[in-house]
Amino acid sequence: MKAIFISLLFLLCSTFILAQDIQVNGSIQDELSQEPLVGAIIINQETNDYTVTDKNGHFTIEVGQDALLQFKLLGYAMLSLEAKDLPSIILMKQDNLVLNQVIVSASRATQRREEAPMAITSIGAAVIEEAKIQSLEQVINKVPGVLMTDLGSEQHMMSIRQPISTKSLFLYLEDGLPIRPTGIFNHNALNEMNMSMAQNIEVVRGPASSLYGSEAIGGAINFITKSPSLVPSAKIQLRGDSYGYKRLDALLEGTTNNGKLGVSIGGYSAKRENGYLDHSDFNKNIITSVIQYQVNESLKITNTSTYMKYFSDMGSSLDSTSFYNKDFTSLHNFTKREIELFRSTFTVDQEWTTSSKTVAKVFFRTNTLGQIPSYRIKNDWSNPSFAKGEVNESAFKSYGAVLQHNQKIKPLKTTLRVGASIDYSPTTFWANYIEVDRDENGKYVGYSPTDSVLSDYQTNLLNTGLYAQLEVNPVERLFITAGVRSDHFKYDYKNNLGIEAFSGAPNSMSYFNAVTPKLGATYTFRNGLGFYTNYSVGFMPPQVSELYRGVKVPELKPSNYKNIEVGSWYTLPKELGYLEVAYYQMKGTNEIVSVLQEDGSYENENAGSTHHEGVEAALHFVPNSQVFLRLGGTYTEHTFENFNTGKEDFSGKVMANAPNWISNMEITYKPNFLKGFRTSLELQTVSQYYMDNQNTKKYEGYHLLNLRFGYQIKGFETWVNIMNITDELYATRVSKSAWGENYNLGAPRTFQIGLGYTISKNK
């Protein structure tokens, strides 16, 4: 009897123990970047109880031993795992087909894409990594409505709701901060980015000045730096191409066991020698470090620092005869560009409550750009053996801060975001005249320095801004956003030269002010169909070079751009993909024009107005798990409404370098029978456009085919990209002036190969 009682007691205890819930915990991280994923939802399928990952990607949940757990996060493929077989680290894969991704650039804070009334695209780490890019246009141009033109050596021009341009119409950001101060825009500034440390790239199309201030007119490109991975990890990649390009990428990262301290350091060294274009060598070394410290559950401190040293030859563009005869010899053999920079940002992220959060950023930047520019070399018509040019250097140091507070008012279903920014940037510029020698073939073969100083001045730039944004969710699936920003600029100019100098403008103080509002709304139906509309304003104060290059300081006002747009998206049934479309109209006024004066001189004036209109569309289609089709394109019209220089009147003309059609299409295949293999075929199309504002001649445009192969097994990866597989002769930009036609040569057929290895605790 005693034995039976003991047996029953043992059985009851065993049953009770087996029936008890168990506590499971773990961490969730991105499969590719291995960074912790914050806000992932873990659902117990038996009870529908759930929990959410914390700032370190950690979670804890009580479940039955046989429970099935579901893992969900916007922008990632859903996972289902049994609790008893749960690994300590769960890897989630980015789902590039999810339309309502998590974005940050629309509000400087994390929010769902469906809440943002603007055209915005997020290029995820998976797309960047699989493309194996050698320069940024190879992924930026996948965004509909965007054309980033390659000028070689990671140099570029941009077109987003504007013609292909070197003007300060586009804002380039790193983690929400401009990488250069207002007033000294550089159209090549994206060559200052560390491609190997980009977690994702967000592209805003249309004005974003109500949040980010000046120059966010055609659009803004925000590079978001990857966070340190949860586990120790190291990656190395070697790549090269058939035209002398070589590059080494390296990354080390990890987080301590207690999740407090995370560190990553990564960068690359790239060089090209003896490229397809004469005098086009370059060398770039860039490194970025990220240090994160989780002080407690509500306070996190992050430092991100980047150092870069860059050198490139500056070959000449080609005339029409050289271009079509495939004579890629440069007219110059000594022109160059050199950059050395350092930038560092400290970020304090304080969460007061689940509804209240403050983010403060303090930054420092220093940047020196020295060059002997090929575009400044002019012939001496009195002596064919000589020409003239200049050697110059521009430099700045920046000290600044951005403070933003986000407050959710749950009873009103409202979020209020208020912020302030300050940027103090002392800048210098000097230029010396040089005498240039020409040979019997008209090539510029050398130069002699002189004591003649063309420019030597300092401008202390101060920009302060206040902004506020209100986001209201009055009824389910309807979001209304209203925002406004007030900016104030002070340009304190000191000339070190006399009034007789080439740039002899007197010492002066210039002030500019701008108020930029926006208003928009989004609504999403239950069937996945959504709409948005917005009105936004962008502005651009005069550049330093537009104010102080001459002998007097012109009276100028900021240029102003007003934009109206509507858009829609539709998530296809059965997870087949999605469709999005946007239509916009934008008008620019007070644009700065160099106007002929009565005495024969030219002076900058606010005398121009332009009209910009277009449709942008994209389709992502997935017929099955192995095939992915992406179609994207835009039709635009860019015209002068009023643009009279006193010598020429462009009013009513089509703007130069403004193709009507731009498209980028790609089909990707990842076969089930060969895991880790991928291949894609991409078509880039740019239609014809006028070379000049007088509309006298057109460039025919081009079609490019790119073919990519890649294979990954465990930590090893190899790839082959064949760019421009038809070897089409094309120019990334063509312009026409009184001196002739200028063609910026596009790369011929190029074979790119690479090999990489990643090692981590998970592998």
XYZ file of C-alpha atoms in Angstrom, residues 358-753:
396
model
C 14.368 62.865 -25.366
C 17.279 62.563 -27.787
C 20.232 64.962 -27.689
C 23.074 64.989 -30.224
C 26.287 66.998 -29.936
C 28.596 66.977 -32.939
C 31.969 68.160 -34.185
C 33.149 68.203 -37.823
C 36.355 69.249 -39.503
C 36.865 69.046 -43.240
C 39.586 70.283 -45.611
C 39.165 70.114 -49.386
C 42.121 71.134 -51.535
C 42.165 71.015 -55.303
C 43.582 72.100 -58.618
C 40.252 72.054 -60.450
C 40.182 71.196 -64.138
C 37.027 73.296 -64.605
C 38.954 76.469 -63.601
C 41.547 76.149 -66.357
C 40.938 78.672 -69.160
C 42.933 79.355 -72.320
C 44.968 82.532 -72.738
C 43.712 83.601 -76.160
C 46.609 86.022 -76.599
C 49.113 83.149 -76.308
C 48.057 79.610 -77.392
C 50.934 78.061 -75.428
C 49.577 79.243 -72.087
C 46.441 79.065 -69.993
C 45.428 80.149 -66.528
C 43.943 78.358 -63.571
C 43.937 78.207 -59.805
C 44.830 76.094 -56.820
C 42.385 76.446 -53.933
C 41.407 75.115 -50.539
C 38.161 75.300 -48.621
C 37.933 74.173 -45.003
C 35.493 74.264 -42.118
C 35.085 73.265 -38.511
C 31.620 72.735 -37.087
C 30.322 72.711 -33.541
C 26.669 71.990 -33.013
C 23.802 70.206 -31.310
C 20.290 68.921 -31.974
C 17.790 68.369 -29.170
C 14.431 66.663 -29.751
C 11.700 65.616 -27.334
C 8.937 63.181 -28.342
C 5.789 63.150 -26.219
C 2.880 60.774 -26.780
C -0.478 62.007 -25.502
C -2.345 58.706 -25.469
C -5.872 59.991 -24.576
C -5.715 62.251 -27.635
C -3.924 59.670 -29.820
C -1.335 62.360 -30.519
C 2.426 62.567 -30.663
C 4.212 65.906 -30.308
C 7.826 66.286 -31.422
C 9.665 69.516 -30.645
C 13.307 70.266 -31.315
C 16.055 72.830 -31.609
C 19.350 72.870 -33.482
C 22.472 75.016 -33.606
C 25.434 74.830 -35.976
C 28.423 77.164 -35.700
C 30.889 76.625 -38.541
C 33.949 78.843 -39.103
C 34.971 78.359 -42.748
C 37.947 79.508 -44.802
C 38.659 79.699 -48.508
C 41.721 80.740 -50.469
C 42.662 80.496 -54.125
C 45.936 81.328 -55.873
C 46.419 82.036 -59.550
C 48.571 79.546 -61.511
C 50.104 79.743 -64.974
C 49.366 76.644 -67.026
C 51.481 75.273 -69.877
C 49.977 73.789 -73.062
C 51.689 71.497 -75.542
C 51.336 71.504 -79.322
C 48.274 69.221 -79.049
C 46.444 71.642 -76.779
C 46.854 69.546 -73.626
C 47.537 71.144 -70.266
C 50.778 69.511 -69.197
C 52.039 71.510 -66.217
C 51.717 74.642 -64.170
C 53.717 77.232 -62.295
C 52.549 78.775 -59.007
C 52.462 82.558 -58.689
C 52.221 85.112 -55.904
C 48.889 86.316 -57.213
C 46.130 85.618 -54.667
C 42.621 85.403 -56.123
C 40.668 84.852 -52.883
C 41.432 84.694 -49.176
C 38.529 85.012 -46.774
C 36.850 83.583 -43.694
C 33.120 83.222 -43.097
C 31.728 82.295 -39.705
C 28.385 80.581 -40.320
C 25.763 80.378 -37.570
C 22.488 78.523 -38.124
C 19.886 78.181 -35.373
C 16.570 76.439 -35.816
C 13.404 75.571 -33.903
C 10.891 73.018 -35.128
C 7.729 71.228 -34.046
C 5.735 68.375 -35.532
C 2.304 67.149 -34.447
C 1.051 63.684 -35.429
C -2.609 62.890 -34.740
C -4.462 59.599 -35.138
C -8.087 60.817 -34.772
C -9.675 57.636 -36.144
C -8.326 54.200 -36.874
C -5.859 54.071 -39.792
C -5.932 57.873 -40.344
C -2.801 59.858 -39.485
C -2.499 63.632 -39.818
C 0.901 65.360 -39.613
C 1.584 69.080 -39.297
C 4.986 70.647 -38.816
C 6.836 73.939 -38.970
C 10.459 75.043 -38.669
C 12.001 78.465 -38.180
C 15.618 78.963 -39.288
C 17.958 81.891 -38.730
C 21.324 82.335 -40.464
C 24.201 84.696 -39.824
C 27.120 84.914 -42.282
C 30.028 86.846 -40.749
C 32.401 87.522 -43.667
C 35.985 88.802 -43.305
C 38.097 89.433 -46.393
C 41.864 89.241 -46.011
C 42.421 91.020 -49.352
C 42.023 94.597 -50.532
C 39.243 95.950 -52.719
C 41.473 95.658 -55.801
C 41.528 91.842 -55.556
C 39.552 89.421 -57.730
C 37.300 88.760 -54.718
C 37.557 92.124 -53.021
C 34.128 92.204 -51.403
C 34.210 94.277 -48.192
C 33.814 92.763 -44.740
C 30.125 92.303 -44.101
C 27.399 90.607 -42.096
C 24.508 88.880 -43.877
C 21.318 87.587 -42.230
C 18.719 85.187 -43.618
C 15.502 83.842 -42.117
C 13.025 81.220 -43.268
C 9.842 79.605 -41.961
C 8.958 76.274 -43.575
C 5.638 74.522 -42.864
C 4.263 71.153 -43.913
C 0.869 69.493 -43.672
C -0.060 65.970 -44.660
C -2.268 62.961 -44.032
C -2.297 59.217 -44.662
C -5.123 56.687 -44.656
C -4.852 52.917 -45.016
C -7.808 50.656 -45.789
C -8.039 47.153 -44.360
C -7.342 45.613 -47.761
C -3.831 47.103 -47.858
C -4.711 50.121 -49.999
C -3.363 53.411 -48.666
C -3.285 57.068 -49.689
C -1.355 60.139 -48.600
C -1.196 63.809 -49.466
C 1.059 66.625 -48.338
C 2.024 70.235 -48.788
C 5.626 71.092 -47.955
C 8.080 73.947 -48.419
C 11.841 73.899 -48.959
C 14.327 76.741 -48.920
C 17.944 77.408 -49.740
C 19.920 80.421 -48.473
C 22.667 81.764 -50.755
C 25.920 79.839 -50.848
C 29.053 81.550 -49.571
C 30.504 81.433 -53.093
C 27.408 83.218 -54.464
C 27.809 86.072 -51.995
C 31.540 86.727 -51.678
C 33.319 85.635 -54.836
C 33.117 89.029 -56.562
C 34.029 92.586 -55.629
C 30.799 93.432 -53.819
C 28.218 91.573 -51.759
C 24.840 91.249 -53.535
C 21.531 91.577 -51.705
C 20.044 88.105 -51.888
C 17.141 86.237 -50.310
C 16.748 82.482 -49.789
C 15.308 80.585 -52.733
C 11.908 79.083 -51.972
C 10.241 75.879 -53.219
C 6.585 74.920 -52.658
C 5.567 71.298 -53.203
C 2.164 69.600 -53.408
C 1.900 65.836 -53.810
C -0.448 62.898 -53.544
C 0.447 59.247 -53.399
C -0.865 55.752 -52.922
C 0.290 52.238 -52.101
C -1.322 48.840 -52.370
C -0.206 45.601 -50.752
C -0.944 42.767 -53.151
C -2.961 39.805 -51.797
C -1.291 36.532 -50.811
C 1.989 38.358 -50.100
C 2.680 38.813 -53.815
C 4.277 42.228 -53.290
C 3.163 45.841 -53.421
C 2.666 48.850 -55.668
C 3.311 52.526 -54.872
C 2.842 55.721 -56.862
C 3.314 59.458 -56.218
C 2.434 62.608 -58.182
C 3.967 65.988 -57.336
C 4.113 69.614 -58.448
C 6.841 71.913 -57.153
C 7.539 75.569 -57.935
C 10.797 77.348 -57.199
C 10.926 81.124 -56.718
C 13.649 83.644 -55.884
C 16.195 81.358 -57.543
C 19.599 82.966 -57.826
C 20.611 84.029 -61.344
C 23.820 85.676 -62.542
C 22.363 88.764 -64.257
C 24.162 91.026 -66.752
C 24.481 94.598 -65.459
C 24.543 97.847 -67.455
C 28.305 98.214 -66.982
C 28.881 94.783 -68.556
C 29.522 92.955 -65.276
C 27.418 90.140 -63.825
C 25.793 90.113 -60.399
C 23.804 87.427 -58.586
C 20.131 88.316 -58.181
C 16.906 86.594 -57.092
C 15.422 86.597 -60.569
C 14.432 83.025 -61.414
C 11.385 80.795 -61.085
C 10.998 77.174 -62.187
C 8.282 74.524 -62.397
C 8.763 70.824 -61.610
C 6.132 68.117 -62.100
C 6.254 64.351 -62.193
C 4.925 60.871 -61.455
C 6.971 58.230 -59.594
C 5.973 54.568 -59.407
C 7.348 51.258 -58.158
C 6.152 47.641 -58.253
C 7.633 44.844 -56.165
C 6.279 41.466 -57.277
C 7.009 38.017 -55.841
C 5.313 35.236 -57.835
C 7.014 32.599 -55.672
C 9.740 32.212 -53.050
C 12.495 32.043 -55.687
C 11.751 35.041 -57.923
C 11.601 38.741 -57.076
C 10.733 41.418 -59.649
C 11.206 45.140 -59.041
C 10.021 47.837 -61.461
C 10.578 51.516 -60.723
C 10.518 54.690 -62.728
C 9.508 58.311 -63.064
C 8.218 60.726 -65.681
C 9.117 64.370 -65.000
C 9.007 67.809 -66.597
C 11.311 70.620 -65.446
C 10.778 74.031 -67.040
C 11.777 77.670 -66.596
C 8.844 79.959 -65.821
C 10.898 83.150 -65.570
C 14.667 83.098 -65.949
C 16.298 86.121 -67.571
C 20.040 86.692 -67.158
C 20.011 90.016 -69.013
C 21.928 88.337 -71.822
C 19.729 85.286 -72.331
C 16.076 84.654 -71.536
C 15.259 81.009 -70.764
C 11.629 81.654 -69.795
C 9.380 78.887 -71.142
C 12.330 76.642 -71.986
C 12.928 73.118 -70.733
C 15.714 72.970 -68.161
C 18.980 71.370 -69.272
C 19.989 67.913 -68.012
C 16.370 67.015 -67.241
C 15.447 63.626 -68.782
C 11.687 63.002 -68.913
C 11.976 59.261 -68.266
C 14.164 57.494 -65.705
C 13.628 53.847 -64.839
C 15.357 51.031 -63.004
C 14.111 47.434 -63.226
C 15.519 44.249 -61.734
C 14.664 40.561 -61.553
C 16.302 38.398 -58.879
C 16.404 34.607 -58.714
C 17.306 32.588 -55.605
C 16.756 28.888 -56.425
C 15.544 26.489 -53.739
C 17.751 23.728 -55.101
C 20.933 25.748 -54.439
C 20.690 27.514 -51.105
C 22.855 30.615 -50.838
C 22.982 31.289 -54.595
C 21.526 34.445 -56.120
C 21.518 36.122 -59.503
C 19.899 39.319 -60.753
C 19.529 41.224 -64.009
C 19.091 45.004 -63.797
C 18.125 47.525 -66.489
C 18.767 51.264 -66.017
C 17.191 53.624 -68.563
C 17.659 57.380 -68.943
C 15.777 59.116 -71.766
C 17.030 61.928 -73.991
C 17.383 65.447 -72.615
C 18.515 68.918 -73.649
C 22.212 69.654 -73.178
C 21.657 73.393 -72.730
C 19.056 75.801 -71.418
C 18.650 77.296 -74.899
C 17.234 73.886 -75.976
C 19.418 73.714 -79.094
C 20.599 70.103 -78.859
C 19.674 66.844 -77.138
C 21.664 63.925 -75.775
C 20.041 60.607 -76.728
C 20.192 59.020 -73.261
C 21.207 55.421 -72.568
C 20.223 51.894 -71.497
C 22.436 49.875 -69.153
C 22.238 46.175 -68.335
C 23.907 44.849 -65.187
C 24.200 41.166 -64.291
C 25.083 39.972 -60.782
C 25.898 36.542 -59.323
C 26.562 35.648 -55.696
C 26.953 32.543 -53.578
C 27.106 32.235 -49.806
C 27.796 29.106 -47.780
C 28.144 29.414 -44.028
C 30.555 32.304 -43.461
C 32.030 32.350 -46.967
C 30.743 34.477 -49.830
C 31.861 35.141 -53.388
C 30.356 37.233 -56.160
C 30.753 38.367 -59.766
C 29.061 41.494 -61.153
C 29.121 42.330 -64.859
C 28.230 45.998 -65.194
C 27.131 47.403 -68.575
C 27.168 43.936 -70.128
C 26.412 45.285 -73.632
C 29.412 47.650 -73.402
C 27.274 50.632 -74.345
C 29.079 53.902 -74.959
C 27.291 56.433 -72.773
C 27.770 59.592 -70.741
C 26.406 60.043 -67.233
C 25.932 63.755 -67.985
C 26.302 65.915 -71.093
C 26.322 69.713 -71.187
C 26.701 72.305 -73.943
C 28.091 75.823 -73.720
C 29.649 78.445 -75.964
C 32.925 76.516 -75.618
C 31.502 73.224 -76.900
C 29.992 69.986 -75.608
C 31.191 68.184 -72.483
C 30.644 64.463 -71.905
C 31.199 62.771 -68.543
C 32.101 59.263 -69.619
C 30.178 56.318 -68.165
C 31.995 53.085 -67.340
C 32.339 50.520 -70.164
C 31.669 46.820 -69.591
C 33.296 46.035 -66.243
C 33.822 42.736 -64.445
C 33.710 43.024 -60.652
C 34.718 40.101 -58.464
